[in-house]
Short mmCIF file of C-alpha atoms and ligand atoms in Angstrom, two decimals:
data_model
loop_
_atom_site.label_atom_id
_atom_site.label_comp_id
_atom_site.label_asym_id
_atom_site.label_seq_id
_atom_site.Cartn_x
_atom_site.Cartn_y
_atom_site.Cartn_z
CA UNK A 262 -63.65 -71.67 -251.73
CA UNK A 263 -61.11 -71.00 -254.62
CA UNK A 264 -62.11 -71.72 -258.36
CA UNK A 265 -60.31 -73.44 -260.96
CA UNK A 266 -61.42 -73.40 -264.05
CA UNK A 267 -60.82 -73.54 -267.90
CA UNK A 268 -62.43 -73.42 -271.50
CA UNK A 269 -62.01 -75.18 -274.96
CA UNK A 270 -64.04 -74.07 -278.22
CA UNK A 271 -63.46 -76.74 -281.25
CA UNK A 272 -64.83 -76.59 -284.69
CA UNK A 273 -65.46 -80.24 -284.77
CA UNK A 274 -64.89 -82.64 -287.91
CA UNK A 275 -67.86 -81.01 -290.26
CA UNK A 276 -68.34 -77.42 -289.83
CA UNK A 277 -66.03 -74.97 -291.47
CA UNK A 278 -65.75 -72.11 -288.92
CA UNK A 279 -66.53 -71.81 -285.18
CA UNK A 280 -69.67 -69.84 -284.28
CA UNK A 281 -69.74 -71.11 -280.29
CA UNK A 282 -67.97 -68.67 -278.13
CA UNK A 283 -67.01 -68.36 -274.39
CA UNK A 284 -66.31 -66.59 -271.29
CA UNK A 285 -64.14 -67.28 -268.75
CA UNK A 286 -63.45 -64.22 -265.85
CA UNK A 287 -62.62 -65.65 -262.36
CA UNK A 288 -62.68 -61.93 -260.69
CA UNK A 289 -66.28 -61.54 -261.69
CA UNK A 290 -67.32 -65.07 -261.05
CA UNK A 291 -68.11 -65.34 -264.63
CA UNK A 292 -68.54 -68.27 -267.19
CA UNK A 293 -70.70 -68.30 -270.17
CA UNK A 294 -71.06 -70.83 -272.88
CA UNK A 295 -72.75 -69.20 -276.15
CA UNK A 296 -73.94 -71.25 -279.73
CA UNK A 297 -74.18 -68.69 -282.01
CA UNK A 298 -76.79 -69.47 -285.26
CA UNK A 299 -77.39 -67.48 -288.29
CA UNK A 300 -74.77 -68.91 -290.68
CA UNK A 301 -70.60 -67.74 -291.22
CA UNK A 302 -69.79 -64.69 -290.19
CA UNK A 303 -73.39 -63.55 -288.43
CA UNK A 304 -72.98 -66.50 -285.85
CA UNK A 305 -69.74 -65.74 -284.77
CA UNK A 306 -70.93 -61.93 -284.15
CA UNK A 307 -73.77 -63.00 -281.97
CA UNK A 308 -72.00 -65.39 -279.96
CA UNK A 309 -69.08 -63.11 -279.17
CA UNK A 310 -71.06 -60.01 -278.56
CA UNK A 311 -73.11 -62.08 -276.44
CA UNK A 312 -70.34 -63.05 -274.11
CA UNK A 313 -68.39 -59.65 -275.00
CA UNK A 314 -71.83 -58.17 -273.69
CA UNK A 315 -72.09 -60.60 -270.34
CA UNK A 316 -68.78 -59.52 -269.61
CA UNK A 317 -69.22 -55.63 -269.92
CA UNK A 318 -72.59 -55.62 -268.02
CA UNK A 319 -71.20 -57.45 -264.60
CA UNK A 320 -67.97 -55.64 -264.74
CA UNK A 321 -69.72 -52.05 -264.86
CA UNK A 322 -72.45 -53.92 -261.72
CA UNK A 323 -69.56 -55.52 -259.79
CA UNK A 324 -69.72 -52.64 -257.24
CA UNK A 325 -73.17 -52.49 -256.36
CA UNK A 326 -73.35 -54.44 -253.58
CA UNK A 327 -77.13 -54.32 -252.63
CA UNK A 328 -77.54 -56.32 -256.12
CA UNK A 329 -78.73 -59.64 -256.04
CA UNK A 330 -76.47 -61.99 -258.26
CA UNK A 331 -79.31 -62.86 -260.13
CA UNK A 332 -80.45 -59.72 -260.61
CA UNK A 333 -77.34 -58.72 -261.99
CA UNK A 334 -76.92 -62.08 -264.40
CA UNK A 335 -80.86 -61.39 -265.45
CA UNK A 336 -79.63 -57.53 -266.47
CA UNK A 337 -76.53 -58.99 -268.29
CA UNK A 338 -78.37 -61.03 -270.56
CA UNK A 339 -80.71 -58.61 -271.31
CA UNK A 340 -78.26 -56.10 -272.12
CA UNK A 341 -76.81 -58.80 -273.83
CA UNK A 342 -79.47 -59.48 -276.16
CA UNK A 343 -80.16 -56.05 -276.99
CA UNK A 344 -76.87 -55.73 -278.14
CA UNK A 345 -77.27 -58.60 -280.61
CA UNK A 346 -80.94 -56.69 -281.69
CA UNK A 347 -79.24 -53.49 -282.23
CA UNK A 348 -76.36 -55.10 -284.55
CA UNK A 349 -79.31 -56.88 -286.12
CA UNK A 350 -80.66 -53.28 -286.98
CA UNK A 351 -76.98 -51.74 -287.71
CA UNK A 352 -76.00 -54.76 -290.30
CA UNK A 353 -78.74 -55.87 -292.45
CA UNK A 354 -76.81 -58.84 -293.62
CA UNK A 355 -76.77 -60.12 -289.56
CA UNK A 356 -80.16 -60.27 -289.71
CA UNK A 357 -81.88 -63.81 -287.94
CA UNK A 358 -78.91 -64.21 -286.11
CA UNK A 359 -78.80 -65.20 -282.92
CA UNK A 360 -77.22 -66.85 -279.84
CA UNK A 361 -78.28 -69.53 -277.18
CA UNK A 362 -76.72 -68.64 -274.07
CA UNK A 363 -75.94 -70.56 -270.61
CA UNK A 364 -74.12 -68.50 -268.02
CA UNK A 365 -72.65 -69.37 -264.16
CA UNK A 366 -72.20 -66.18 -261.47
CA UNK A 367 -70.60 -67.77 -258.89
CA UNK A 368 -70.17 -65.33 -255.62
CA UNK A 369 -70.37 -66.30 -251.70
CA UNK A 370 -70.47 -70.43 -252.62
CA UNK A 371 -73.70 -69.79 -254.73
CA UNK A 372 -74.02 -70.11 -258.37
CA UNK A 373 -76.64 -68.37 -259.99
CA UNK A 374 -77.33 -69.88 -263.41
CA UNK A 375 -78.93 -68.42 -266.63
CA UNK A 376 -80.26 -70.28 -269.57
CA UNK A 377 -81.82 -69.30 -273.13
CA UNK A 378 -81.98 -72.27 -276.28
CA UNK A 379 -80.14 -75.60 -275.49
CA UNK A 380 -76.49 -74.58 -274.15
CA UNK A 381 -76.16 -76.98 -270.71
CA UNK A 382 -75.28 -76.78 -267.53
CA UNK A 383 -74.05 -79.70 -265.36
CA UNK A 384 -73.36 -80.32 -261.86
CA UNK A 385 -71.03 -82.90 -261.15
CA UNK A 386 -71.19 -83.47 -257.03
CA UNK A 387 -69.74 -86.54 -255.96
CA UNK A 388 -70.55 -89.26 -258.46
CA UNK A 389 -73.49 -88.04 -259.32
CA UNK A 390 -73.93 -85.82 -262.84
CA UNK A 391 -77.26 -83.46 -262.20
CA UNK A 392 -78.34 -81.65 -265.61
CA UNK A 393 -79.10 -77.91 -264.34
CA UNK A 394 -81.01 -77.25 -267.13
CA UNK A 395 -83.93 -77.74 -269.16
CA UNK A 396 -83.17 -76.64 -273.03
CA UNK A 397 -85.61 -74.43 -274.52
CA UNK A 398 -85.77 -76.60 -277.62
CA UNK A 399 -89.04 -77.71 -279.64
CA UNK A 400 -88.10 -81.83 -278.71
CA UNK A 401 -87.84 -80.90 -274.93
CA UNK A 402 -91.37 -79.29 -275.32
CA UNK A 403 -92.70 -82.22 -276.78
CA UNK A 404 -91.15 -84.40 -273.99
CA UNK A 405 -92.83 -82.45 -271.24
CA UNK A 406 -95.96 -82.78 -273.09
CA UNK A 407 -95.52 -86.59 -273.28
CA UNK A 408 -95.20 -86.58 -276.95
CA UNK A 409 -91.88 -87.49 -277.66
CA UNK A 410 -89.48 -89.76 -275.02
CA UNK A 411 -86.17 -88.76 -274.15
CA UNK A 412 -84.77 -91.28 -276.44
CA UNK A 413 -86.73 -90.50 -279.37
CA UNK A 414 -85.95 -86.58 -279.31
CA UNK A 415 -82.28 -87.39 -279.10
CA UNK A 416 -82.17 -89.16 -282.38
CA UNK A 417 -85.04 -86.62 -283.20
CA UNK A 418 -84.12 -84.55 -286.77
CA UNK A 419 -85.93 -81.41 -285.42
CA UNK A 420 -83.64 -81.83 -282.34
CA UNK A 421 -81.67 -78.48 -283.43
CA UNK A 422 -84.26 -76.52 -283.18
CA UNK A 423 -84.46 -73.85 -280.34
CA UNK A 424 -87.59 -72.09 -279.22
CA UNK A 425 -85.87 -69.35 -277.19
CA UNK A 426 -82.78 -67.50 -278.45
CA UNK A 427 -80.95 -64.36 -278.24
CA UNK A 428 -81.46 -61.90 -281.00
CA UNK A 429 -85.10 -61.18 -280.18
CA UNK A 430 -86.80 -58.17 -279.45
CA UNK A 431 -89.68 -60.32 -278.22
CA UNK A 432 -87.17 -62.80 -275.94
CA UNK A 433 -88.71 -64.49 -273.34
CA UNK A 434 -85.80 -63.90 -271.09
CA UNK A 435 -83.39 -66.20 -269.41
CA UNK A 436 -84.47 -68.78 -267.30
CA UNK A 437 -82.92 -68.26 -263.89
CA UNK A 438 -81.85 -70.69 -261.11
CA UNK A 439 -79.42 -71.43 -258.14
CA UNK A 440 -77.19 -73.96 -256.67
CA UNK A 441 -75.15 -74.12 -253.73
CA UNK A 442 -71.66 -74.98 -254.47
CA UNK A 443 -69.69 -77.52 -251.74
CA UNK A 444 -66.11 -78.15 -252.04
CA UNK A 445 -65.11 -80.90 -255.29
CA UNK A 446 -67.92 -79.76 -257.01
CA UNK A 447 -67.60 -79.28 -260.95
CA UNK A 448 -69.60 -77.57 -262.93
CA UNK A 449 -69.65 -77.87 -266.92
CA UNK A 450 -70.96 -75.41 -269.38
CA UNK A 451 -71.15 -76.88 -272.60
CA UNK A 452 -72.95 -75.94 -276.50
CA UNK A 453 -74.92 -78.68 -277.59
CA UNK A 454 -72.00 -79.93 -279.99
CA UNK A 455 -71.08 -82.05 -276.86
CA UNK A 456 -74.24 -83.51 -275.29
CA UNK A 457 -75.42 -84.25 -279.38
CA UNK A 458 -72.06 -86.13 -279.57
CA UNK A 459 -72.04 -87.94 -276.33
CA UNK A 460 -74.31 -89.00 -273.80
CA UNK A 461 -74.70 -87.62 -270.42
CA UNK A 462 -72.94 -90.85 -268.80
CA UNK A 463 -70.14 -90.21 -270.83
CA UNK A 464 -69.75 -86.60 -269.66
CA UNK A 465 -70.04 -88.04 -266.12
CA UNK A 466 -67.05 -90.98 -266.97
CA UNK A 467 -65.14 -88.24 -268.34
CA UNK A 468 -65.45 -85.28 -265.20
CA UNK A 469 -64.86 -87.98 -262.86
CA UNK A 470 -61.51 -88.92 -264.27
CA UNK A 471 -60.49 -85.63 -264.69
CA UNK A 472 -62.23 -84.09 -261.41
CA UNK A 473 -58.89 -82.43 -260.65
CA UNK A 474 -58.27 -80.92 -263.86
CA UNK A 475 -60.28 -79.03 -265.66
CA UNK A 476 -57.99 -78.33 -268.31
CA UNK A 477 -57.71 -82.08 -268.73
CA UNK A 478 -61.82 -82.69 -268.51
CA UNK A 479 -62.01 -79.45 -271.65
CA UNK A 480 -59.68 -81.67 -274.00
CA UNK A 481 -61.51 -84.86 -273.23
CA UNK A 482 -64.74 -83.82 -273.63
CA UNK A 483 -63.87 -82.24 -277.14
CA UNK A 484 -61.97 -85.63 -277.71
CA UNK A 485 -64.80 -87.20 -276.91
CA UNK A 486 -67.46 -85.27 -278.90
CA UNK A 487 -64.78 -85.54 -282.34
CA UNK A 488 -64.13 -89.47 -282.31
CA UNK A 489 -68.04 -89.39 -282.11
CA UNK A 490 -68.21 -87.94 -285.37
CA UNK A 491 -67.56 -84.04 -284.04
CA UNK A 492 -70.56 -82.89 -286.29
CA UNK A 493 -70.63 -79.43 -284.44
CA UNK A 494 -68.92 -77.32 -282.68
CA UNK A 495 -67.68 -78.53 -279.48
CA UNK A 496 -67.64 -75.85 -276.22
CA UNK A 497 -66.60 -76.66 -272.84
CA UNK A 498 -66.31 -74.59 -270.01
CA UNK A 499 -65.37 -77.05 -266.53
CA UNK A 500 -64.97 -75.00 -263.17
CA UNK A 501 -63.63 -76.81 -260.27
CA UNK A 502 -64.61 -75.57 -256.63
CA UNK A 503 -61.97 -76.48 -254.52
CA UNK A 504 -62.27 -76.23 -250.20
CA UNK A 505 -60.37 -74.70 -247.81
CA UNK A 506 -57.63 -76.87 -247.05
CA UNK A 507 -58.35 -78.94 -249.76
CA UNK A 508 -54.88 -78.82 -251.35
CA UNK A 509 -53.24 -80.18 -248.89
CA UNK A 510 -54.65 -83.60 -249.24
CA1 CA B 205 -74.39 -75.97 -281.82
#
């Protein structure tokens, strides 16, 4: 199964620089989404170093075969957050900054996902969007408690708030889980600039008309998110799996 893929980062309408950052590296079966927080300059840091840090991590693992891909994502993230804690410690002026961070290792038709805070992963298969996973936000505790609805915490003004992040000594550690990828499946990586912006039928609309372009699905989605009002910033990553024989239908 070959992989197509591509990214977009947008500022949006509102904010004045761009503190989501992204990953794309098809030899490693690599894509990362990452929010950065903190304010100007200390956002951007975390967000890149996170995905700077991703990247290092499974390039130096790539040859150890007897590796689990999830053990390897798991060890990425935590290297990647002690990265972000040692800046922290280096740069008083980057300190409470942090990252949210949603990563894909795709290898032998599995993908291996890794969430921390309230970057997304979808699954388009078919015509059916599946969410991959639950943020770690303070309104999605609330709606697992039966608290809040799903409806209310959208429109929710504590809906920003994330209870896991990277940039903590004390991180819980990402939450890990797997999906077997079939031929015409898409999957999305997005920062929460999109699913704040639009809803999750939207994002379906717009992956199905773009299912064979991912570079096409990236613009539309950050389209999308800006005529909504683009109050954050907007990041997309859309990989395509694509079957044997599939191009020449
Ligand atoms: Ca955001």
């Amino acid at each position: 199964m070959r992989l197509l893929s591509h990214g977009l980062s947008d500022t949006g309408l509102r904010r004045e620089s761009n503190e989501d950052a992204f990953v794309i590296e098809p030899e490693l079966g690599l894509f990362a989404v990452a929010d950065g927080m903190g304010g100007h300059a200390a956002g951007e840091v975390a967000a890149q170093l996170a995905t700077d840090a991703l990247r290092d991590d499974l390039l130096r693992t790539a040859a150890s075969e007897t590796r689990e891909p999830g053990d390897r994502l798991q060890s990425a993230v935590l290297e990647a957050n002690r990265r972000i804690c040692d800046s922290i410690v280096e740069h008083e002026e980057r300190r409470g900054m942090g990252t949210t961070l949603v990563a894909a290792l795709v290898a032998n038709h599995r993908a291996v996902i890794a969430h921390v805070g309230d970057s997304r992963a979808y699954l388009l298969r078919g015509a059916t969007l599946h969410r991959l996973t639950t943020d770690h936000s303070w309104v999605l505790e609330q709606v697992r408690m039966g608290l809040l609805t799903e409806e209310a915490a959208e429109r929710h003004p504590m809906r920003n708030i994330v209870t896991r992040a990277l940039g903590s000594r004390t991180m819980a550690g990402p939450e890990l889980s797997e999906v077997r990828l079939e031929p015409d499946d898409i999957l999305l990586l997005c920062s929460d600039g999109l699913n704040t912006m639009i809803s999750d039928a939207e994002i379906r609309e717009i992956l199905l008309a773009h299912a064979r372009d991912p570079a096409g699905a990236c613009r539309a989605l950050v389209a999308a998110a800006n005529e909504r009002g683009g109050e954050d910033n907007t990041t997309v990553v859309v990989v395509r799996c694509v079957g044997e024989g599939a191009c020449a239908r």
